[in-house]
Amino acid sequence: MKTPLIPAAALVLCVTAASAWAAPGTVLRNEKLYSQPSASAKVAGTVAKGASVNILAKQGGWLRVTSGKTTGWIRLLSVRAGAGGLGGVGVGDVVGAATTKSDPSRVVAVAGLRGLNEEDLKRAQYNADELARLGAVSVSPAQARSFAGQAGLAAVQVPALPEPKPVQSSSPWEQN
């Protein structure tokens, strides 16, 4: 059985349709574009602060973007989702970029894990090698205190917050 050839026009239409699904974004600082979603991957290019990019995909803490003719992976916190340039960049904009799910223009809640979504957490698996690598770079409390002292940091006692008090409702319906 022969595989049918796809006409060039159909291929162009598919590529055009795929680019129409991209969401706009603005780069928040000068940044590298990587060939893979990892800081140890080969650098595919660079983008300047304020550059417009098209967000194509999200994987963990990384976004796949196109900038001009270059496509690559950039750190999620380096891009503000949506059009409009850098005019309103603030904490809310960075949080908005950090809490995107599959649609980079729609903000969704992320339960304390920036860059991970529900699907990422469902696919998570125990990895003994990664745990061993993490253990290899751990330091003792004494080493941490020494390092902090060399940097001029000092421990400070902070008083504990008071226990929260129950909220008193003013609604007569809740007293029934």
PDB file of C-alpha atoms in Angstrom:
ATOM      1  CA  MET A   1       0.000   0.000   0.000  1.00  0.00           C
ATOM      2  CA  LYS A   2       1.375   3.380  -0.995  1.00  0.00           C
ATOM      3  CA  THR A   3       1.361   6.304   1.402  1.00  0.00           C
ATOM      4  CA  PRO A   4      -0.454   9.249  -0.196  1.00  0.00           C
ATOM      5  CA  LEU A   5       1.618  12.364  -0.689  1.00  0.00           C
ATOM      6  CA  ILE A   6       0.472  15.484   1.102  1.00  0.00           C
ATOM      7  CA  PRO A   7       0.159  18.405  -1.305  1.00  0.00           C
ATOM      8  CA  ALA A   8       2.375  21.387  -0.497  1.00  0.00           C
ATOM      9  CA  ALA A   9      -0.695  23.626  -0.130  1.00  0.00           C
ATOM     10  CA  ALA A  10      -2.091  21.359   2.608  1.00  0.00           C
ATOM     11  CA  LEU A  11       1.256  21.425   4.421  1.00  0.00           C
ATOM     12  CA  VAL A  12       1.369  25.232   4.277  1.00  0.00           C
ATOM     13  CA  LEU A  13      -2.217  25.357   5.575  1.00  0.00           C
ATOM     14  CA  CYS A  14      -1.298  23.104   8.533  1.00  0.00           C
ATOM     15  CA  VAL A  15       1.741  25.211   9.420  1.00  0.00           C
ATOM     16  CA  THR A  16      -0.303  28.411   9.134  1.00  0.00           C
ATOM     17  CA  ALA A  17      -3.074  26.971  11.329  1.00  0.00           C
ATOM     18  CA  ALA A  18      -0.547  25.847  13.954  1.00  0.00           C
ATOM     19  CA  SER A  19       0.964  29.313  14.137  1.00  0.00           C
ATOM     20  CA  ALA A  20      -2.530  30.766  14.586  1.00  0.00           C
ATOM     21  CA  TRP A  21      -2.815  28.801  17.855  1.00  0.00           C
ATOM     22  CA  ALA A  22       0.236  30.556  19.296  1.00  0.00           C
ATOM     23  CA  ALA A  23      -0.360  33.076  22.076  1.00  0.00           C
ATOM     24  CA  PRO A  24       1.527  36.380  22.197  1.00  0.00           C
ATOM     25  CA  GLY A  25       4.029  37.163  24.925  1.00  0.00           C
ATOM     26  CA  THR A  26       6.618  39.762  25.891  1.00  0.00           C
ATOM     27  CA  VAL A  27      10.131  38.957  27.114  1.00  0.00           C
ATOM     28  CA  LEU A  28      10.768  40.516  30.544  1.00  0.00           C
ATOM     29  CA  ARG A  29      14.597  40.460  30.425  1.00  0.00           C
ATOM     30  CA  ASN A  30      17.426  39.602  28.047  1.00  0.00           C
ATOM     31  CA  GLU A  31      17.333  35.828  27.824  1.00  0.00           C
ATOM     32  CA  LYS A  32      18.699  32.812  25.943  1.00  0.00           C
ATOM     33  CA  LEU A  33      16.548  30.484  23.857  1.00  0.00           C
ATOM     34  CA  TYR A  34      17.479  26.838  24.392  1.00  0.00           C
ATOM     35  CA  SER A  35      17.021  23.916  21.998  1.00  0.00           C
ATOM     36  CA  GLN A  36      15.384  21.881  24.787  1.00  0.00           C
ATOM     37  CA  PRO A  37      13.563  22.870  28.020  1.00  0.00           C
ATOM     38  CA  SER A  38      16.766  22.783  30.081  1.00  0.00           C
ATOM     39  CA  ALA A  39      19.412  25.342  30.999  1.00  0.00           C
ATOM     40  CA  SER A  40      22.062  22.766  30.087  1.00  0.00           C
ATOM     41  CA  ALA A  41      20.737  22.399  26.513  1.00  0.00           C
ATOM     42  CA  LYS A  42      22.366  23.996  23.470  1.00  0.00           C
ATOM     43  CA  VAL A  43      21.593  27.706  23.067  1.00  0.00           C
ATOM     44  CA  ALA A  44      19.473  28.234  19.945  1.00  0.00           C
ATOM     45  CA  GLY A  45      19.483  32.046  20.091  1.00  0.00           C
ATOM     46  CA  THR A  46      18.816  35.045  22.288  1.00  0.00           C
ATOM     47  CA  VAL A  47      15.925  37.447  22.792  1.00  0.00           C
ATOM     48  CA  ALA A  48      16.088  40.983  24.123  1.00  0.00           C
ATOM     49  CA  LYS A  49      14.006  42.487  26.909  1.00  0.00           C
ATOM     50  CA  GLY A  50      10.741  43.786  25.453  1.00  0.00           C
ATOM     51  CA  ALA A  51      10.810  41.491  22.419  1.00  0.00           C
ATOM     52  CA  SER A  52       7.501  40.035  21.266  1.00  0.00           C
ATOM     53  CA  VAL A  53       7.330  36.252  21.088  1.00  0.00           C
ATOM     54  CA  ASN A  54       4.703  33.689  20.172  1.00  0.00           C
ATOM     55  CA  ILE A  55       4.154  31.097  22.904  1.00  0.00           C
ATOM     56  CA  LEU A  56       3.748  27.682  21.299  1.00  0.00           C
ATOM     57  CA  ALA A  57       3.835  25.276  24.251  1.00  0.00           C
ATOM     58  CA  LYS A  58       4.506  24.940  27.970  1.00  0.00           C
ATOM     59  CA  GLN A  59       6.456  22.185  29.678  1.00  0.00           C
ATOM     60  CA  GLY A  60       7.125  22.449  33.402  1.00  0.00           C
ATOM     61  CA  GLY A  61       8.862  25.769  34.029  1.00  0.00           C
ATOM     62  CA  TRP A  62       9.598  26.386  30.332  1.00  0.00           C
ATOM     63  CA  LEU A  63       7.796  27.924  27.374  1.00  0.00           C
ATOM     64  CA  ARG A  64       8.480  27.060  23.727  1.00  0.00           C
ATOM     65  CA  VAL A  65       8.445  30.322  21.795  1.00  0.00           C
ATOM     66  CA  THR A  66       9.232  31.774  18.412  1.00  0.00           C
ATOM     67  CA  SER A  67      10.994  35.091  18.074  1.00  0.00           C
ATOM     68  CA  GLY A  68      11.525  36.171  14.491  1.00  0.00           C
ATOM     69  CA  LYS A  69      12.856  33.085  12.721  1.00  0.00           C
ATOM     70  CA  THR A  70      14.203  31.469  15.911  1.00  0.00           C
ATOM     71  CA  THR A  71      12.269  28.880  17.907  1.00  0.00           C
ATOM     72  CA  GLY A  72      13.419  27.695  21.305  1.00  0.00           C
ATOM     73  CA  TRP A  73      12.688  27.195  24.983  1.00  0.00           C
ATOM     74  CA  ILE A  74      12.755  30.070  27.485  1.00  0.00           C
ATOM     75  CA  ARG A  75      12.219  30.125  31.237  1.00  0.00           C
ATOM     76  CA  LEU A  76       8.541  30.601  32.072  1.00  0.00           C
ATOM     77  CA  LEU A  77       9.208  33.543  34.416  1.00  0.00           C
ATOM     78  CA  SER A  78      11.030  35.408  31.649  1.00  0.00           C
ATOM     79  CA  VAL A  79       7.872  35.913  29.579  1.00  0.00           C
ATOM     80  CA  ARG A  80       4.677  37.830  30.255  1.00  0.00           C
ATOM     81  CA  ALA A  81       1.777  36.196  28.457  1.00  0.00           C
ATOM     82  CA  GLY A  82      -0.426  38.475  26.377  1.00  0.00           C
ATOM     83  CA  ALA A  83       0.149  41.351  24.001  1.00  0.00           C
ATOM     84  CA  GLY A  84       0.940  44.884  25.051  1.00  0.00           C
ATOM     85  CA  GLY A  85       4.657  45.222  25.615  1.00  0.00           C
ATOM     86  CA  LEU A  86       6.316  45.983  28.937  1.00  0.00           C
ATOM     87  CA  GLY A  87       4.085  48.893  29.908  1.00  0.00           C
ATOM     88  CA  GLY A  88       2.478  47.180  32.890  1.00  0.00           C
ATOM     89  CA  VAL A  89       5.097  44.725  34.042  1.00  0.00           C
ATOM     90  CA  GLY A  90       4.684  44.129  37.723  1.00  0.00           C
ATOM     91  CA  VAL A  91       4.277  41.277  40.178  1.00  0.00           C
ATOM     92  CA  GLY A  92       0.834  40.455  38.798  1.00  0.00           C
ATOM     93  CA  ASP A  93       2.212  40.145  35.279  1.00  0.00           C
ATOM     94  CA  VAL A  94       4.997  37.801  36.376  1.00  0.00           C
ATOM     95  CA  VAL A  95       2.544  35.694  38.396  1.00  0.00           C
ATOM     96  CA  GLY A  96       0.223  35.640  35.398  1.00  0.00           C
ATOM     97  CA  ALA A  97       3.007  34.293  33.214  1.00  0.00           C
ATOM     98  CA  ALA A  98       3.940  31.765  35.880  1.00  0.00           C
ATOM     99  CA  THR A  99       0.445  30.391  36.350  1.00  0.00           C
ATOM    100  CA  THR A 100      -0.562  29.655  32.783  1.00  0.00           C
ATOM    101  CA  LYS A 101      -1.835  26.195  31.976  1.00  0.00           C
ATOM    102  CA  SER A 102      -2.302  24.870  28.433  1.00  0.00           C
ATOM    103  CA  ASP A 103      -3.635  28.205  27.160  1.00  0.00           C
ATOM    104  CA  PRO A 104      -0.863  30.743  27.915  1.00  0.00           C
ATOM    105  CA  SER A 105      -3.308  33.655  27.700  1.00  0.00           C
ATOM    106  CA  ARG A 106      -5.595  32.228  30.428  1.00  0.00           C
ATOM    107  CA  VAL A 107      -4.523  32.450  34.069  1.00  0.00           C
ATOM    108  CA  VAL A 108      -5.276  29.441  36.230  1.00  0.00           C
ATOM    109  CA  ALA A 109      -4.467  28.650  39.856  1.00  0.00           C
ATOM    110  CA  VAL A 110      -1.363  26.623  40.594  1.00  0.00           C
ATOM    111  CA  ALA A 111      -1.244  25.198  44.100  1.00  0.00           C
ATOM    112  CA  GLY A 112       2.133  26.458  45.268  1.00  0.00           C
ATOM    113  CA  LEU A 113       4.139  24.788  42.522  1.00  0.00           C
ATOM    114  CA  ARG A 114       5.129  27.356  39.933  1.00  0.00           C
ATOM    115  CA  GLY A 115       5.574  25.872  36.492  1.00  0.00           C
ATOM    116  CA  LEU A 116       3.820  22.570  37.204  1.00  0.00           C
ATOM    117  CA  ASN A 117       0.264  21.865  36.199  1.00  0.00           C
ATOM    118  CA  GLU A 118      -2.106  19.062  37.147  1.00  0.00           C
ATOM    119  CA  GLU A 119      -1.033  16.866  34.214  1.00  0.00           C
ATOM    120  CA  ASP A 120       2.658  17.263  35.152  1.00  0.00           C
ATOM    121  CA  LEU A 121       1.906  16.191  38.721  1.00  0.00           C
ATOM    122  CA  LYS A 122      -0.119  13.167  37.579  1.00  0.00           C
ATOM    123  CA  ARG A 123       2.798  11.993  35.406  1.00  0.00           C
ATOM    124  CA  ALA A 124       5.364  12.468  38.195  1.00  0.00           C
ATOM    125  CA  GLN A 125       7.359   9.366  39.105  1.00  0.00           C
ATOM    126  CA  TYR A 126       9.907   8.541  41.780  1.00  0.00           C
ATOM    127  CA  ASN A 127      13.445   8.943  40.473  1.00  0.00           C
ATOM    128  CA  ALA A 128      16.134   7.534  42.775  1.00  0.00           C
ATOM    129  CA  ASP A 129      18.969   8.926  40.610  1.00  0.00           C
ATOM    130  CA  GLU A 130      17.652  12.489  40.860  1.00  0.00           C
ATOM    131  CA  LEU A 131      17.179  12.110  44.608  1.00  0.00           C
ATOM    132  CA  ALA A 132      20.791  10.907  44.900  1.00  0.00           C
ATOM    133  CA  ARG A 133      21.993  13.894  42.837  1.00  0.00           C
ATOM    134  CA  LEU A 134      20.079  16.210  45.149  1.00  0.00           C
ATOM    135  CA  GLY A 135      21.608  14.540  48.198  1.00  0.00           C
ATOM    136  CA  ALA A 136      25.082  14.976  46.712  1.00  0.00           C
ATOM    137  CA  VAL A 137      24.754  18.769  46.774  1.00  0.00           C
ATOM    138  CA  SER A 138      23.255  19.037  50.253  1.00  0.00           C
ATOM    139  CA  VAL A 139      25.128  20.825  53.036  1.00  0.00           C
ATOM    140  CA  SER A 140      25.042  20.502  56.798  1.00  0.00           C
ATOM    141  CA  PRO A 141      23.492  23.197  59.000  1.00  0.00           C
ATOM    142  CA  ALA A 142      27.025  24.160  60.120  1.00  0.00           C
ATOM    143  CA  GLN A 143      28.142  24.588  56.481  1.00  0.00           C
ATOM    144  CA  ALA A 144      25.059  26.708  55.776  1.00  0.00           C
ATOM    145  CA  ARG A 145      25.764  28.953  58.808  1.00  0.00           C
ATOM    146  CA  SER A 146      29.401  29.335  57.722  1.00  0.00           C
ATOM    147  CA  PHE A 147      28.382  30.268  54.171  1.00  0.00           C
ATOM    148  CA  ALA A 148      25.801  32.764  55.461  1.00  0.00           C
ATOM    149  CA  GLY A 149      28.391  34.305  57.797  1.00  0.00           C
ATOM    150  CA  GLN A 150      30.853  34.740  54.920  1.00  0.00           C
ATOM    151  CA  ALA A 151      28.131  36.615  53.025  1.00  0.00           C
ATOM    152  CA  GLY A 152      27.477  38.867  56.041  1.00  0.00           C
ATOM    153  CA  LEU A 153      24.105  37.315  56.830  1.00  0.00           C
ATOM    154  CA  ALA A 154      22.969  36.882  60.424  1.00  0.00           C
ATOM    155  CA  ALA A 155      20.148  34.918  62.029  1.00  0.00           C
ATOM    156  CA  VAL A 156      17.289  37.029  63.319  1.00  0.00           C
ATOM    157  CA  GLN A 157      14.589  35.874  65.729  1.00  0.00           C
ATOM    158  CA  VAL A 158      11.147  36.755  64.409  1.00  0.00           C
ATOM    159  CA  PRO A 159       8.162  36.585  66.757  1.00  0.00           C
ATOM    160  CA  ALA A 160       5.511  34.034  65.849  1.00  0.00           C
ATOM    161  CA  LEU A 161       2.290  35.312  64.339  1.00  0.00           C
ATOM    162  CA  PRO A 162      -0.741  35.262  66.628  1.00  0.00           C
ATOM    163  CA  GLU A 163      -3.171  32.375  66.259  1.00  0.00           C
ATOM    164  CA  PRO A 164      -5.977  33.221  63.809  1.00  0.00           C
ATOM    165  CA  LYS A 165      -9.331  33.998  65.382  1.00  0.00           C
ATOM    166  CA  PRO A 166     -12.569  32.538  64.033  1.00  0.00           C
ATOM    167  CA  VAL A 167     -14.402  34.813  61.632  1.00  0.00           C
ATOM    168  CA  GLN A 168     -17.591  36.255  63.114  1.00  0.00           C
ATOM    169  CA  SER A 169     -20.386  36.301  60.572  1.00  0.00           C
ATOM    170  CA  SER A 170     -22.823  39.176  60.478  1.00  0.00           C
ATOM    171  CA  SER A 171     -25.402  37.122  58.575  1.00  0.00           C
ATOM    172  CA  PRO A 172     -28.433  35.954  60.587  1.00  0.00           C
ATOM    173  CA  TRP A 173     -28.744  32.963  58.214  1.00  0.00           C
ATOM    174  CA  GLU A 174     -25.619  31.317  59.584  1.00  0.00           C
ATOM    175  CA  GLN A 175     -26.997  31.381  63.147  1.00  0.00           C
ATOM    176  CA  ASN A 176     -29.920  29.092  62.276  1.00  0.00           C
TER     177      ASN A 176
END
